[in-house]
Amino acid sequence: MLDIQRLPAFDDNYLWLLREPSSGAVAVVDPGDAEVVLAALSPLGGRLDWILNTHHHPDHVGGNLALKQATGCRIAGPAKDAARFPSIDRGVVEGDTLALGASSARVIETPGHTRGHISWWFEAEHALFCGDTLFSLGCGRLFEGDADTMWRSLSKLMALPDATRVYCAHEYTLANARFALAVDPDHAPLRARFAEVKALRARGAPTVPSTLGEEKACNPFLRAGDPALAARLGLAGASAAAVFGELRRRKDGFR
Ligand code: ZN
Ligand code: FE
């Protein structure tokens, strides 16, 4: 079991606070803002065992050092990118596990948004913390990887169980939905998800987490292997990675 708390920060970030109840162990995923985390920790007695980082961008690591100083927590992040994580305590690679009390996270390397990006998968809890790799109805921009690299990363996430909840790092869903509908307007599951997302946002409710099953059904970036979507983009017969790359290019220029 894992208690998972959503901590909104900045304009549209979600930091995720995890507490394993049998041990009281606490972790936070991608604490861009230390103050937000400290405020949430105080009713829990101030304990913080681990920072679990997905990648080095400031909105994900900005609170690392202040939190370490305030709580004595340890910092875990990608070994391949350790040089960009000041004061990192544990560098992890694909397949490594990290214990949080009785729970355990497995590391999945998901490069593309950045070259060191990793995702943290709590298999028993059906919880995936994927940073800026996969968003609801979207995916991260390719700052340090090409389309093939990102498609391979997304394909690894798609192989997880459909019931997996996708705890991504940003509330981008509504804007993502507008692009998704522009490229895939007749896809019924997407239209249904759009209606749901609009209603949630209209009352200020979060759209995250979704499930991996929902994303596989609705998210155009995960549907790059669907021949109907390829044909709609004028790419009939192209590889899924090529279709994915075209979708990403179009999204980059979408207003
Ligand atoms: Zn990022
Ligand atoms: Fe981010």
PDB file of C-alpha atoms in Angstrom, residues 5-10 12-18 26-41 47-71 73-78 85-89 118 120 129-132 167-170:
ATOM      1  CA  GLN A   5      -0.820  12.869  -2.292  1.00  0.00           C
ATOM      2  CA  ARG A   6      -0.864  15.360  -5.158  1.00  0.00           C
ATOM      3  CA  LEU A   7       0.966  18.622  -4.455  1.00  0.00           C
ATOM      4  CA  PRO A   8       0.306  21.315  -7.071  1.00  0.00           C
ATOM      5  CA  ALA A   9       3.246  23.688  -7.648  1.00  0.00           C
ATOM      6  CA  PHE A  10       4.104  26.544 -10.007  1.00  0.00           C
ATOM      7  CA  ASP A  12       0.872  23.348 -13.728  1.00  0.00           C
ATOM      8  CA  ASN A  13       3.328  20.988 -11.975  1.00  0.00           C
ATOM      9  CA  TYR A  14       2.301  18.098  -9.773  1.00  0.00           C
ATOM     10  CA  LEU A  15       4.737  16.901  -7.119  1.00  0.00           C
ATOM     11  CA  TRP A  16       3.812  13.517  -5.685  1.00  0.00           C
ATOM     12  CA  LEU A  17       4.182  12.759  -1.992  1.00  0.00           C
ATOM     13  CA  LEU A  18       4.275   9.034  -1.153  1.00  0.00           C
ATOM     14  CA  VAL A  26       7.965   9.006   2.981  1.00  0.00           C
ATOM     15  CA  ALA A  27       9.237   9.938  -0.467  1.00  0.00           C
ATOM     16  CA  VAL A  28       8.543  12.782  -2.856  1.00  0.00           C
ATOM     17  CA  VAL A  29       8.774  12.574  -6.618  1.00  0.00           C
ATOM     18  CA  ASP A  30      10.335  15.572  -8.403  1.00  0.00           C
ATOM     19  CA  PRO A  31      10.144  18.286  -5.732  1.00  0.00           C
ATOM     20  CA  GLY A  32      10.538  21.394  -7.857  1.00  0.00           C
ATOM     21  CA  ASP A  33       9.494  23.550  -4.900  1.00  0.00           C
ATOM     22  CA  ALA A  34      10.723  22.743  -1.370  1.00  0.00           C
ATOM     23  CA  GLU A  35       8.181  24.961   0.429  1.00  0.00           C
ATOM     24  CA  VAL A  36       5.225  23.094  -1.032  1.00  0.00           C
ATOM     25  CA  VAL A  37       6.709  19.794   0.160  1.00  0.00           C
ATOM     26  CA  LEU A  38       7.660  21.036   3.633  1.00  0.00           C
ATOM     27  CA  ALA A  39       4.121  22.331   4.172  1.00  0.00           C
ATOM     28  CA  ALA A  40       2.726  18.906   3.269  1.00  0.00           C
ATOM     29  CA  LEU A  41       5.290  17.077   5.422  1.00  0.00           C
ATOM     30  CA  ARG A  47       9.799  12.831   7.934  1.00  0.00           C
ATOM     31  CA  LEU A  48      11.200  12.542   4.424  1.00  0.00           C
ATOM     32  CA  ASP A  49      13.298   9.502   3.478  1.00  0.00           C
ATOM     33  CA  TRP A  50      13.795   9.858  -0.261  1.00  0.00           C
ATOM     34  CA  ILE A  51      13.583  12.248  -3.152  1.00  0.00           C
ATOM     35  CA  LEU A  52      12.887  10.288  -6.323  1.00  0.00           C
ATOM     36  CA  ASN A  53      13.846  12.364  -9.352  1.00  0.00           C
ATOM     37  CA  THR A  54      12.903  11.575 -12.941  1.00  0.00           C
ATOM     38  CA  HIS A  55      15.100  14.156 -14.677  1.00  0.00           C
ATOM     39  CA  HIS A  56      17.222  17.209 -14.018  1.00  0.00           C
ATOM     40  CA  HIS A  57      14.952  20.083 -15.113  1.00  0.00           C
ATOM     41  CA  PRO A  58      14.584  22.853 -12.490  1.00  0.00           C
ATOM     42  CA  ASP A  59      10.817  22.410 -12.064  1.00  0.00           C
ATOM     43  CA  HIS A  60      11.596  18.823 -10.944  1.00  0.00           C
ATOM     44  CA  VAL A  61      14.752  19.224  -8.825  1.00  0.00           C
ATOM     45  CA  GLY A  62      14.546  22.854  -7.636  1.00  0.00           C
ATOM     46  CA  GLY A  63      13.667  21.838  -4.066  1.00  0.00           C
ATOM     47  CA  ASN A  64      16.191  18.987  -3.755  1.00  0.00           C
ATOM     48  CA  LEU A  65      18.926  20.695  -1.772  1.00  0.00           C
ATOM     49  CA  ALA A  66      16.663  22.638   0.587  1.00  0.00           C
ATOM     50  CA  LEU A  67      14.702  19.467   1.360  1.00  0.00           C
ATOM     51  CA  LYS A  68      17.866  17.466   1.976  1.00  0.00           C
ATOM     52  CA  GLN A  69      19.124  20.153   4.333  1.00  0.00           C
ATOM     53  CA  ALA A  70      15.799  20.410   6.171  1.00  0.00           C
ATOM     54  CA  THR A  71      15.028  16.681   6.504  1.00  0.00           C
ATOM     55  CA  CYS A  73      16.543  12.820   3.080  1.00  0.00           C
ATOM     56  CA  ARG A  74      18.525  11.069   0.372  1.00  0.00           C
ATOM     57  CA  ILE A  75      18.317  11.871  -3.330  1.00  0.00           C
ATOM     58  CA  ALA A  76      17.875   9.176  -5.980  1.00  0.00           C
ATOM     59  CA  GLY A  77      18.077   9.862  -9.702  1.00  0.00           C
ATOM     60  CA  PRO A  78      19.481   8.532 -12.964  1.00  0.00           C
ATOM     61  CA  PHE A  85      22.085  16.125  -9.931  1.00  0.00           C
ATOM     62  CA  PRO A  86      23.951  18.030  -7.219  1.00  0.00           C
ATOM     63  CA  SER A  87      24.326  16.024  -3.986  1.00  0.00           C
ATOM     64  CA  ILE A  88      22.809  12.831  -5.464  1.00  0.00           C
ATOM     65  CA  ASP A  89      23.081   9.866  -3.057  1.00  0.00           C
ATOM     66  CA  ILE A 118      13.868   7.655 -15.770  1.00  0.00           C
ATOM     67  CA  TRP A 120       9.647   5.003 -11.169  1.00  0.00           C
ATOM     68  CA  PHE A 129       5.746   8.159 -11.879  1.00  0.00           C
ATOM     69  CA  CYS A 130       6.875   9.075 -15.368  1.00  0.00           C
ATOM     70  CA  GLY A 131       7.906  12.731 -14.998  1.00  0.00           C
ATOM     71  CA  ASP A 132       7.819  14.471 -18.381  1.00  0.00           C
ATOM     72  CA  TYR A 167       1.218   9.994 -12.235  1.00  0.00           C
ATOM     73  CA  CYS A 168       2.793  12.449 -14.658  1.00  0.00           C
ATOM     74  CA  ALA A 169       4.357  15.747 -13.598  1.00  0.00           C
ATOM     75  CA  HIS A 170       2.142  18.326 -15.329  1.00  0.00           C
TER      76      HIS A 170
END
